[in-house]
Tab-separated table of C-alpha atoms in Angstrom:
chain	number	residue	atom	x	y	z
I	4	UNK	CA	-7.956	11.078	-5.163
I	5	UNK	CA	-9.274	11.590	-8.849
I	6	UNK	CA	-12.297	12.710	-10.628
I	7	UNK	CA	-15.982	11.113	-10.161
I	8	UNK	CA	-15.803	9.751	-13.528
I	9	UNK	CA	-12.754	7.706	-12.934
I	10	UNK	CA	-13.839	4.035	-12.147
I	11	UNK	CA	-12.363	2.494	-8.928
I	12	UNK	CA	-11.957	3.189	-5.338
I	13	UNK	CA	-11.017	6.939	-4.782
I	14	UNK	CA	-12.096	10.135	-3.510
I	15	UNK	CA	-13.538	12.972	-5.692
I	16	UNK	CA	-14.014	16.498	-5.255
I	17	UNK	CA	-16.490	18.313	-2.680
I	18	UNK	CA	-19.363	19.512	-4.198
I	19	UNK	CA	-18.717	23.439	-4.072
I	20	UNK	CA	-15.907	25.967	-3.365
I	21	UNK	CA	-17.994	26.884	-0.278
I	22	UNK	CA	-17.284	23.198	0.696
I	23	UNK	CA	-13.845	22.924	-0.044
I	24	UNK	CA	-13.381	26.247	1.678
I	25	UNK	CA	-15.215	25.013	4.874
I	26	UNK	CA	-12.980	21.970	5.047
I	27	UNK	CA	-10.495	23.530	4.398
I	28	UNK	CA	-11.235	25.952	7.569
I	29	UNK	CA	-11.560	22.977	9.632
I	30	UNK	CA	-8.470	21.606	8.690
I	31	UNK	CA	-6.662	24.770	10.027
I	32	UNK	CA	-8.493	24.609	13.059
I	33	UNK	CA	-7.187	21.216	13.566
I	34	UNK	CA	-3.715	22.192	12.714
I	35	UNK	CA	-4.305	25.323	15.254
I	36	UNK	CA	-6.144	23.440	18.307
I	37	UNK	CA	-3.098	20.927	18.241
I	38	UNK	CA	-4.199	17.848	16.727
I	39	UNK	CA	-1.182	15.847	15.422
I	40	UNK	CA	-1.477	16.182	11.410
I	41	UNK	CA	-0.035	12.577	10.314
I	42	UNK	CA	-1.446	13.327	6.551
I	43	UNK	CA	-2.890	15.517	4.328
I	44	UNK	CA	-3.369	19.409	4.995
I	45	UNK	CA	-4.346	22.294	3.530
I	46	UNK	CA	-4.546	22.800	0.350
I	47	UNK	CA	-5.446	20.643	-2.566
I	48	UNK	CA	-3.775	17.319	-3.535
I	49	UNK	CA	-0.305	17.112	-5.653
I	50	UNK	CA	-0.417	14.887	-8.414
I	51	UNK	CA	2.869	13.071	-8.988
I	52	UNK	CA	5.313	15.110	-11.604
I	53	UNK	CA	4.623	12.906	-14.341
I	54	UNK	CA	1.094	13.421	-14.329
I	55	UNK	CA	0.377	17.111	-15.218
I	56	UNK	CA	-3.299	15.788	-16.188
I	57	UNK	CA	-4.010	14.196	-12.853
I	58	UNK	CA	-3.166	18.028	-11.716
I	59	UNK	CA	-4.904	19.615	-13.916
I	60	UNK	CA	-7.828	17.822	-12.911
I	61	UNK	CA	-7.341	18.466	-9.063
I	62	UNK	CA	-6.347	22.207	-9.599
I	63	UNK	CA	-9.878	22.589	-11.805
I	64	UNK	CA	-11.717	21.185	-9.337
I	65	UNK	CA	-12.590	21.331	-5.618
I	66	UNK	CA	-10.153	18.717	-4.569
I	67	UNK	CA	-9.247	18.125	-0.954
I	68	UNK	CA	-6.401	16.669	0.412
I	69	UNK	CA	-7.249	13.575	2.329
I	70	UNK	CA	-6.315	14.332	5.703
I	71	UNK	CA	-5.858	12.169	9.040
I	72	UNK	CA	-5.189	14.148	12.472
I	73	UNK	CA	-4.826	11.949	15.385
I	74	UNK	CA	-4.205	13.059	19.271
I	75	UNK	CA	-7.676	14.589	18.712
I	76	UNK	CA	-9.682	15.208	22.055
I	77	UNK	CA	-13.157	15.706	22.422
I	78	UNK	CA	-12.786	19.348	22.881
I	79	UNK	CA	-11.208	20.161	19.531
I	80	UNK	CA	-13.599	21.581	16.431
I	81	UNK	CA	-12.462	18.703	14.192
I	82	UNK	CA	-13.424	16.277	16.588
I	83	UNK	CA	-16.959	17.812	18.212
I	84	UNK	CA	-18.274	18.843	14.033
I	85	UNK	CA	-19.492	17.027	11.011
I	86	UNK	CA	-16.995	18.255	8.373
I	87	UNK	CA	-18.774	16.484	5.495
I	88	UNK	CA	-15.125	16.142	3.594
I	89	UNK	CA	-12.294	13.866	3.600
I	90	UNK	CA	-11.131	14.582	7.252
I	91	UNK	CA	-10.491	11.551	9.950
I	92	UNK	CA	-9.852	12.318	13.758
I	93	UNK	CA	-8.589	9.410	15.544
I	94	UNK	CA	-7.536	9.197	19.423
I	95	UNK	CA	-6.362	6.408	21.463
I	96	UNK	CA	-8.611	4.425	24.295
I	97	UNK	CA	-8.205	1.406	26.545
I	98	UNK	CA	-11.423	-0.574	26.813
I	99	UNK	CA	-14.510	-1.000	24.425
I	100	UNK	CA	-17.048	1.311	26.899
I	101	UNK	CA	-14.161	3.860	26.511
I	102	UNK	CA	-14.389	4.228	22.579
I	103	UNK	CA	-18.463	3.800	22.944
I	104	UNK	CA	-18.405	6.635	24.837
I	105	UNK	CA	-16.011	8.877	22.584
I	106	UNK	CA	-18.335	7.685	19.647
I	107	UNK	CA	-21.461	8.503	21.414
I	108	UNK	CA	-20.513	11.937	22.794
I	109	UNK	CA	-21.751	13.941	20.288
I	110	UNK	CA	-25.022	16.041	19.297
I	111	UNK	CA	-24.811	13.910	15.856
I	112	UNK	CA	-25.225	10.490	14.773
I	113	UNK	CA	-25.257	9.553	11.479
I	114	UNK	CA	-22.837	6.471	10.836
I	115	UNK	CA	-20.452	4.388	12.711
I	116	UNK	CA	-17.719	2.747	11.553
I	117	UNK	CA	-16.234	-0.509	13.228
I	118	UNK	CA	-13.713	-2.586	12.094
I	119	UNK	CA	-13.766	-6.185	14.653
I	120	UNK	CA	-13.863	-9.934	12.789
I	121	UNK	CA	-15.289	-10.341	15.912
I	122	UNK	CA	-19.286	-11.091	15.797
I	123	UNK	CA	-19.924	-10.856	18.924
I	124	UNK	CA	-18.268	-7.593	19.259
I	125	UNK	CA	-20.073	-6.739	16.039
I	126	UNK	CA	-23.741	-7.154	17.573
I	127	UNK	CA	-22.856	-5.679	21.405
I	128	UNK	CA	-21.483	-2.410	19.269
I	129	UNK	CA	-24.510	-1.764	16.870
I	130	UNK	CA	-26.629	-1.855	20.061
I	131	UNK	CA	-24.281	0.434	21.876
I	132	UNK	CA	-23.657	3.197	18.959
I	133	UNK	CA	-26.186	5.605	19.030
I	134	UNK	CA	-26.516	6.363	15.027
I	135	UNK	CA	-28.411	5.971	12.040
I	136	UNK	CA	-25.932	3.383	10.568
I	137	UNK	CA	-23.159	1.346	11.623
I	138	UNK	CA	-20.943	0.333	8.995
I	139	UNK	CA	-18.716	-2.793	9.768
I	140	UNK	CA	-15.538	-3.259	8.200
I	141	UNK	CA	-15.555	-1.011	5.346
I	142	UNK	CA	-18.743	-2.873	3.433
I	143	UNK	CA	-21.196	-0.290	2.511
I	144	UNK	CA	-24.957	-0.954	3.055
I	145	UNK	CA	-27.230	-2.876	1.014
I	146	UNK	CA	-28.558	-0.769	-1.849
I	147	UNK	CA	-32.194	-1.461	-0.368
I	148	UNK	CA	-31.290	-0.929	3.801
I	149	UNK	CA	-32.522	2.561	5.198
I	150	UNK	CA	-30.517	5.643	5.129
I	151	UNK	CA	-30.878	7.973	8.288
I	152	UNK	CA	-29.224	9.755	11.106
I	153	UNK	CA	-29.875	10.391	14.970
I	154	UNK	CA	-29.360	13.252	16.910
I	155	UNK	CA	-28.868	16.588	14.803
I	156	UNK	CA	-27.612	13.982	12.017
I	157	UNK	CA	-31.570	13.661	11.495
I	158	UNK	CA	-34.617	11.832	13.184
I	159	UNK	CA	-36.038	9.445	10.296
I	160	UNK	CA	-35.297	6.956	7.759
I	161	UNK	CA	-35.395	6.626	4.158
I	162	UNK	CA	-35.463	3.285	2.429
């Protein structure tokens, strides 16, 4: 976690204390509809104690701790809702059509994210995930490749 200016691989702020505030709801309903909290949590991140800058910086802005529930069912808030913040839900499953299905249940569909060396498994999944995007292995898109959702994640394309 550290500012937007900062170069490097990190997570900034949400863009408004309305945001941070609705994450930060959702992150007490997970707490509340029993998903196991295994990071993170309310409340904004704390910097180590020999960095009162890196504080100052999260306490002036709308930092949010990055958090990681897993145990999540498909009934809980967390897991049915786009939280647009740094909030991961993660549950167990036995067999590929298992996780498809957990992936696909839902009235959104924006991204996907897969992470297989396998190619094969690669191609069967982007033709089973019904989203916008599927992102494989943490590489981002190419800066030219359309941008859209499905479902109530939205119906077009840009790009």
């Amino acid at each position: 976690v550290a500012s937007s200016h900062d170069e490097g691989d990190h997570i900034g702020p949400v863009v408004s204390l309305a945001q941070y505030e609705r994450v930060q709801r959702y992150i007490r309903l997970g707490i509340e509809e029993g998903a196991t909290l295994i990071a993170g949590g309310p409340g904004k991140p704390i910097a180590p104690d020999d960095d009162p800058d890196l504080q100052r910086t999260y306490d002036s802005g709308y930092y949010v701790r990055p958090t990681l529930f897993a145990n999540c069912t498909k009934t809980m808030t967390v897991w049915r809702e786009e939280i647009f913040g740094p909030v991961l839900c993660v549950t167990p499953y036995r067999t590929e059509d298992e996780a498809v299905g957990l992936a696909n249940d839902t009235p959104y569909g924006l991204t996907n994210y897969v992470h297989t060396y396998d190619e094969t498994r690669r191609r069967r999944l982007a033709r089973k995930l019904r989203s916008g995007m599927v992102v494989f292995n943490g590489v981002g898109q190419a800066p030219n490749a359309p941008f859209g959702g499905v479902g109530q994640s939205g119906n077009s394309r840009e790009g």
